[in-house]
Short mmCIF file of C-alpha atoms in Angstrom, two decimals:
data_model
loop_
_atom_site.label_atom_id
_atom_site.label_comp_id
_atom_site.label_asym_id
_atom_site.label_seq_id
_atom_site.Cartn_x
_atom_site.Cartn_y
_atom_site.Cartn_z
CA MET A 1 -66.32 102.00 79.94
CA THR A 2 -63.33 100.28 78.40
CA ASN A 3 -64.08 98.32 75.19
CA PRO A 4 -63.26 94.57 75.90
CA SER A 5 -62.13 94.17 72.13
CA PHE A 6 -59.66 97.00 72.49
CA LEU A 7 -58.13 95.38 75.53
CA PHE A 8 -57.84 92.09 73.66
CA ARG A 9 -56.12 93.76 70.75
CA SER A 10 -53.76 95.66 73.05
CA LEU A 11 -52.82 92.47 74.86
CA SER A 12 -52.20 90.65 71.67
CA ALA A 13 -49.85 93.44 70.39
CA LEU A 14 -47.90 93.36 73.70
CA LEU A 15 -47.45 89.57 73.37
CA LEU A 16 -46.15 89.93 69.89
CA LEU A 17 -43.72 92.63 70.80
CA GLY A 18 -42.47 91.16 74.09
CA PRO A 19 -40.71 87.87 74.80
CA LEU A 20 -42.11 84.70 73.27
CA CYS A 21 -42.97 83.39 76.72
CA PHE A 22 -41.55 83.16 80.26
CA GLY A 23 -38.85 80.92 81.52
CA GLN A 24 -35.65 79.37 80.22
CA TYR A 25 -34.98 78.66 76.49
CA ARG A 26 -32.56 75.85 75.83
CA PHE A 27 -30.13 75.49 72.89
CA ALA A 28 -27.58 72.81 72.12
CA ILE A 29 -24.16 73.36 70.41
CA GLU A 30 -22.51 70.18 69.32
CA ASP A 31 -20.34 70.98 66.29
CA ALA A 32 -18.07 73.82 67.74
CA SER A 33 -15.61 71.58 69.54
CA LYS A 34 -13.94 68.24 69.10
CA LYS A 35 -13.97 67.60 72.82
CA TYR A 36 -17.01 69.37 74.22
CA ASN A 37 -20.78 69.94 73.72
CA ALA A 38 -22.60 72.91 75.21
CA GLU A 39 -26.12 73.70 76.33
CA ILE A 40 -27.24 77.35 76.59
CA ASN A 41 -30.06 78.19 78.95
CA VAL A 42 -31.11 81.77 78.42
CA GLU A 43 -33.80 83.71 80.16
CA GLU A 44 -35.39 85.89 77.46
CA CYS A 45 -36.08 85.42 73.81
CA PHE A 46 -37.83 87.53 71.19
CA THR A 47 -38.69 86.60 67.66
CA ASP A 48 -35.22 86.97 66.25
CA GLN A 49 -32.96 87.18 69.28
CA CYS A 50 -32.33 85.80 72.76
CA ARG A 51 -30.32 87.73 75.42
CA HIS A 52 -29.65 88.62 78.94
CA LYS A 53 -28.28 86.17 81.68
CA ALA A 54 -27.66 82.67 80.71
CA ASN A 55 -26.17 79.45 82.05
CA ILE A 56 -23.83 77.57 79.81
CA ILE A 57 -23.48 73.84 80.62
CA LEU A 58 -20.40 72.17 79.20
CA PHE A 59 -20.42 68.33 78.53
CA ASN A 60 -17.94 65.86 77.19
CA LYS A 61 -18.91 64.06 73.97
CA ASN A 62 -20.16 61.09 76.01
CA GLY A 63 -22.72 63.39 77.69
CA GLY A 64 -21.02 63.77 81.11
CA LYS A 65 -21.38 67.19 82.64
CA ILE A 66 -18.08 69.11 82.99
CA GLN A 67 -18.90 72.65 84.31
CA THR A 68 -21.47 75.34 84.31
CA LEU A 69 -20.47 78.95 83.40
CA VAL A 70 -22.52 82.06 83.45
CA SER A 71 -22.90 84.94 80.97
CA ASP A 72 -24.54 88.13 82.17
CA ASP A 73 -25.49 89.15 78.83
CA MET A 74 -25.55 86.24 76.43
CA VAL A 75 -26.72 87.24 72.92
CA LEU A 76 -28.11 84.93 70.32
CA SER A 77 -28.85 86.94 67.17
CA PHE A 78 -30.61 84.63 64.62
CA LYS A 79 -30.74 85.02 60.91
CA GLU A 80 -33.99 85.27 59.09
CA GLY A 81 -36.27 82.23 59.28
CA PHE A 82 -35.15 80.81 62.68
CA ARG A 83 -37.51 81.15 65.53
CA PRO A 84 -36.72 80.17 69.22
CA SER A 85 -39.17 77.87 71.08
CA LYS A 86 -39.47 76.36 74.52
CA ILE A 87 -40.87 73.10 73.23
CA ASP A 88 -37.50 71.35 73.05
CA VAL A 89 -33.76 71.84 73.10
CA LEU A 90 -32.92 73.41 69.76
CA PRO A 91 -29.66 72.66 68.03
CA LEU A 92 -27.62 75.77 66.91
CA THR A 93 -24.99 76.01 64.18
CA SER A 94 -22.91 78.97 63.15
CA GLY A 95 -24.95 79.25 59.99
CA LEU A 96 -28.07 80.13 61.97
CA MET A 97 -26.56 83.18 63.78
CA HIS A 98 -24.77 86.38 63.02
CA ASP A 99 -22.13 85.91 65.73
CA ASP A 100 -21.18 82.72 67.41
CA PRO A 101 -22.30 82.69 71.11
CA ILE A 102 -19.66 80.15 72.15
CA VAL A 103 -16.16 79.75 70.67
CA PHE A 104 -13.79 76.81 71.39
CA ASP A 105 -10.01 77.01 70.54
CA ASP A 106 -6.69 76.77 72.24
CA PHE A 107 -6.36 80.43 73.02
CA ASN A 108 -3.18 80.25 75.13
CA PHE A 109 -1.39 77.64 73.08
CA ASP A 110 -0.93 75.10 75.98
CA GLY A 111 -2.32 72.18 74.02
CA THR A 112 -5.83 72.25 75.74
CA GLU A 113 -9.12 73.60 74.33
CA ASP A 114 -10.40 76.71 75.94
CA VAL A 115 -13.86 78.49 75.55
CA ALA A 116 -15.14 82.01 75.02
CA LEU A 117 -18.80 83.04 75.83
CA ARG A 118 -20.59 85.92 74.25
CA ASN A 119 -21.25 88.60 76.86
CA GLY A 120 -23.03 91.55 75.36
CA SER A 121 -22.07 93.90 72.60
CA GLY A 122 -19.28 95.92 74.40
CA GLY A 123 -16.72 95.77 71.56
CA ASN A 124 -15.60 98.48 69.07
CA TYR A 125 -18.57 100.23 67.53
CA GLY A 126 -20.97 97.92 69.40
CA SER A 127 -19.47 94.67 68.14
CA ALA A 128 -19.70 91.34 69.96
CA SER A 129 -17.70 90.95 73.18
CA TYR A 130 -16.59 87.74 74.94
CA ASP A 131 -15.65 86.39 78.33
CA VAL A 132 -12.64 83.97 77.72
CA TYR A 133 -11.98 80.96 79.89
CA VAL A 134 -8.84 78.92 79.74
CA PHE A 135 -8.62 75.33 80.88
CA ASN A 136 -6.55 74.90 83.99
CA SER A 137 -5.29 71.29 84.05
CA THR A 138 -4.29 71.51 87.73
CA ARG A 139 -7.81 72.53 88.90
CA ASN A 140 -9.36 70.38 86.04
CA GLN A 141 -11.74 73.25 85.14
CA PHE A 142 -12.12 76.38 83.03
CA VAL A 143 -11.03 79.64 84.72
CA LEU A 144 -11.65 83.29 83.53
CA SER A 145 -8.68 84.98 81.89
CA LYS A 146 -8.84 88.65 82.50
CA GLU A 147 -6.24 89.53 79.82
CA LEU A 148 -7.84 87.41 77.07
CA THR A 149 -11.29 88.67 78.04
CA GLU A 150 -10.08 92.28 77.68
CA ILE A 151 -8.87 91.86 74.09
CA ALA A 152 -12.04 89.75 73.23
CA SER A 153 -14.16 92.67 74.58
CA SER A 154 -12.40 95.82 73.48
CA TYR A 155 -12.05 95.34 69.77
CA GLN A 156 -14.28 94.14 66.88
CA GLY A 157 -15.62 90.77 68.03
CA MET A 158 -13.69 87.56 69.00
CA PHE A 159 -9.93 87.62 68.13
CA ASP A 160 -8.42 85.27 65.51
CA VAL A 161 -6.13 82.47 66.67
CA ASP A 162 -2.83 81.64 64.71
CA PRO A 163 -1.49 78.44 66.13
CA LYS A 164 1.57 78.38 63.90
CA ARG A 165 2.73 81.76 64.84
CA LYS A 166 1.26 81.58 68.38
CA ARG A 167 -0.43 84.90 68.05
CA LEU A 168 -3.85 86.38 68.61
CA THR A 169 -5.08 88.89 66.12
CA THR A 170 -7.84 91.39 66.58
CA TYR A 171 -9.19 94.45 64.71
CA ALA A 172 -10.70 97.87 65.32
CA ARG A 173 -11.69 100.97 63.38
CA SER A 174 -12.17 104.60 63.90
CA GLY A 175 -14.78 106.17 61.62
CA ALA A 176 -14.75 104.95 58.06
CA ALA A 177 -11.08 105.84 57.33
CA LEU A 178 -8.95 104.32 60.11
CA LEU A 179 -8.52 100.64 60.28
CA TYR A 180 -6.50 98.91 62.98
CA THR A 181 -4.87 95.41 63.24
CA TYR A 182 -3.18 94.28 66.52
CA GLU A 183 -1.24 91.16 67.17
CA TYR A 184 -0.65 89.74 70.67
CA GLN A 185 1.96 87.12 71.56
CA VAL A 186 1.08 84.63 74.38
CA ILE A 187 3.94 84.38 76.84
CA PRO A 188 3.61 81.04 78.94
CA ASN A 189 3.02 81.60 82.65
CA LYS A 190 3.38 85.38 82.12
CA GLY A 191 0.40 86.63 80.08
CA ILE A 192 0.13 88.37 76.62
CA ASP A 193 2.18 91.09 75.00
CA LEU A 194 1.24 93.44 72.16
CA VAL A 195 3.88 92.87 69.49
CA TYR A 196 2.39 94.23 66.27
CA GLU A 197 0.13 97.12 65.22
CA LYS A 198 -1.04 98.14 61.74
CA ILE A 199 -2.84 101.32 61.02
CA ARG A 200 -4.38 101.86 57.58
CA ASP A 201 -5.45 105.57 57.00
CA MET A 202 -7.83 105.69 53.95
CA GLY A 203 -8.71 109.29 54.39
CA GLU A 204 -6.33 110.31 51.57
CA GLU A 205 -5.05 108.84 48.34
CA PRO A 206 -2.90 106.74 48.43
CA THR A 207 -3.73 105.01 51.56
CA LYS A 208 -1.15 105.59 54.27
CA VAL A 209 -0.08 102.50 56.29
CA THR A 210 1.85 102.62 59.51
CA ILE A 211 3.35 99.30 60.96
CA LYS A 212 4.80 99.06 64.39
CA GLU A 213 6.42 95.74 65.36
CA LYS A 214 8.27 94.77 68.49
CA VAL A 215 11.71 93.40 67.64
CA ASN A 216 14.03 92.41 70.54
CA ASN A 217 11.63 94.25 72.88
CA LYS A 218 11.87 97.47 70.99
CA TRP A 219 9.37 99.07 68.68
CA VAL A 220 10.30 99.33 64.97
CA VAL A 221 8.08 101.79 62.94
CA LYS A 222 7.69 101.48 59.18
CA LYS A 223 5.47 103.82 57.03
CA THR A 224 4.32 102.96 53.46
CA THR A 225 1.51 103.71 51.14
CA GLU A 226 -0.94 101.39 49.20
#
């Protein structure tokens, strides 16, 4: 005959190891954008992380609903001391998490704010990957950019935005010795173009550096040491 106390202890252990509880967990982000607020409704939370499918509701600063987007694998990875709860909508700031779940910026330099949503860890060496949506003023909504999503999902996390040079910078590595830097130029109404590549090879002393830059639509290669 099964010992009831053993069953109780086993059930308690499963509850501690599994999701905190069933249903949706709700989080609010209000300091990531000058124009928008966001609410994340995610299906599954553990003691230090929430992930899997999530609805992201975008609002204007007056509380009006703008649009609902979906991430198939939203990841909220909390720093020590923060615990998710279903009791209320919990406010999130970048200081509470290891990677931002939502990034707002003008990614295509058209003067309007765009948004990137965390979608898994498919980047270089398991880093954060993102789906990127640009604001389409004609349709008055955010639409998925396949090109921007590709560079936000294939390297090490979300790319950097340089509004002065109108370039997007991203990074990658191969092992411990090879470090890569890539810069993309946004071409209005055409897409993006890789215009700069830097490879640092730290496998030998001194460090070898190879820089490739597109000048007048031709690649110029320069090799130096550090």
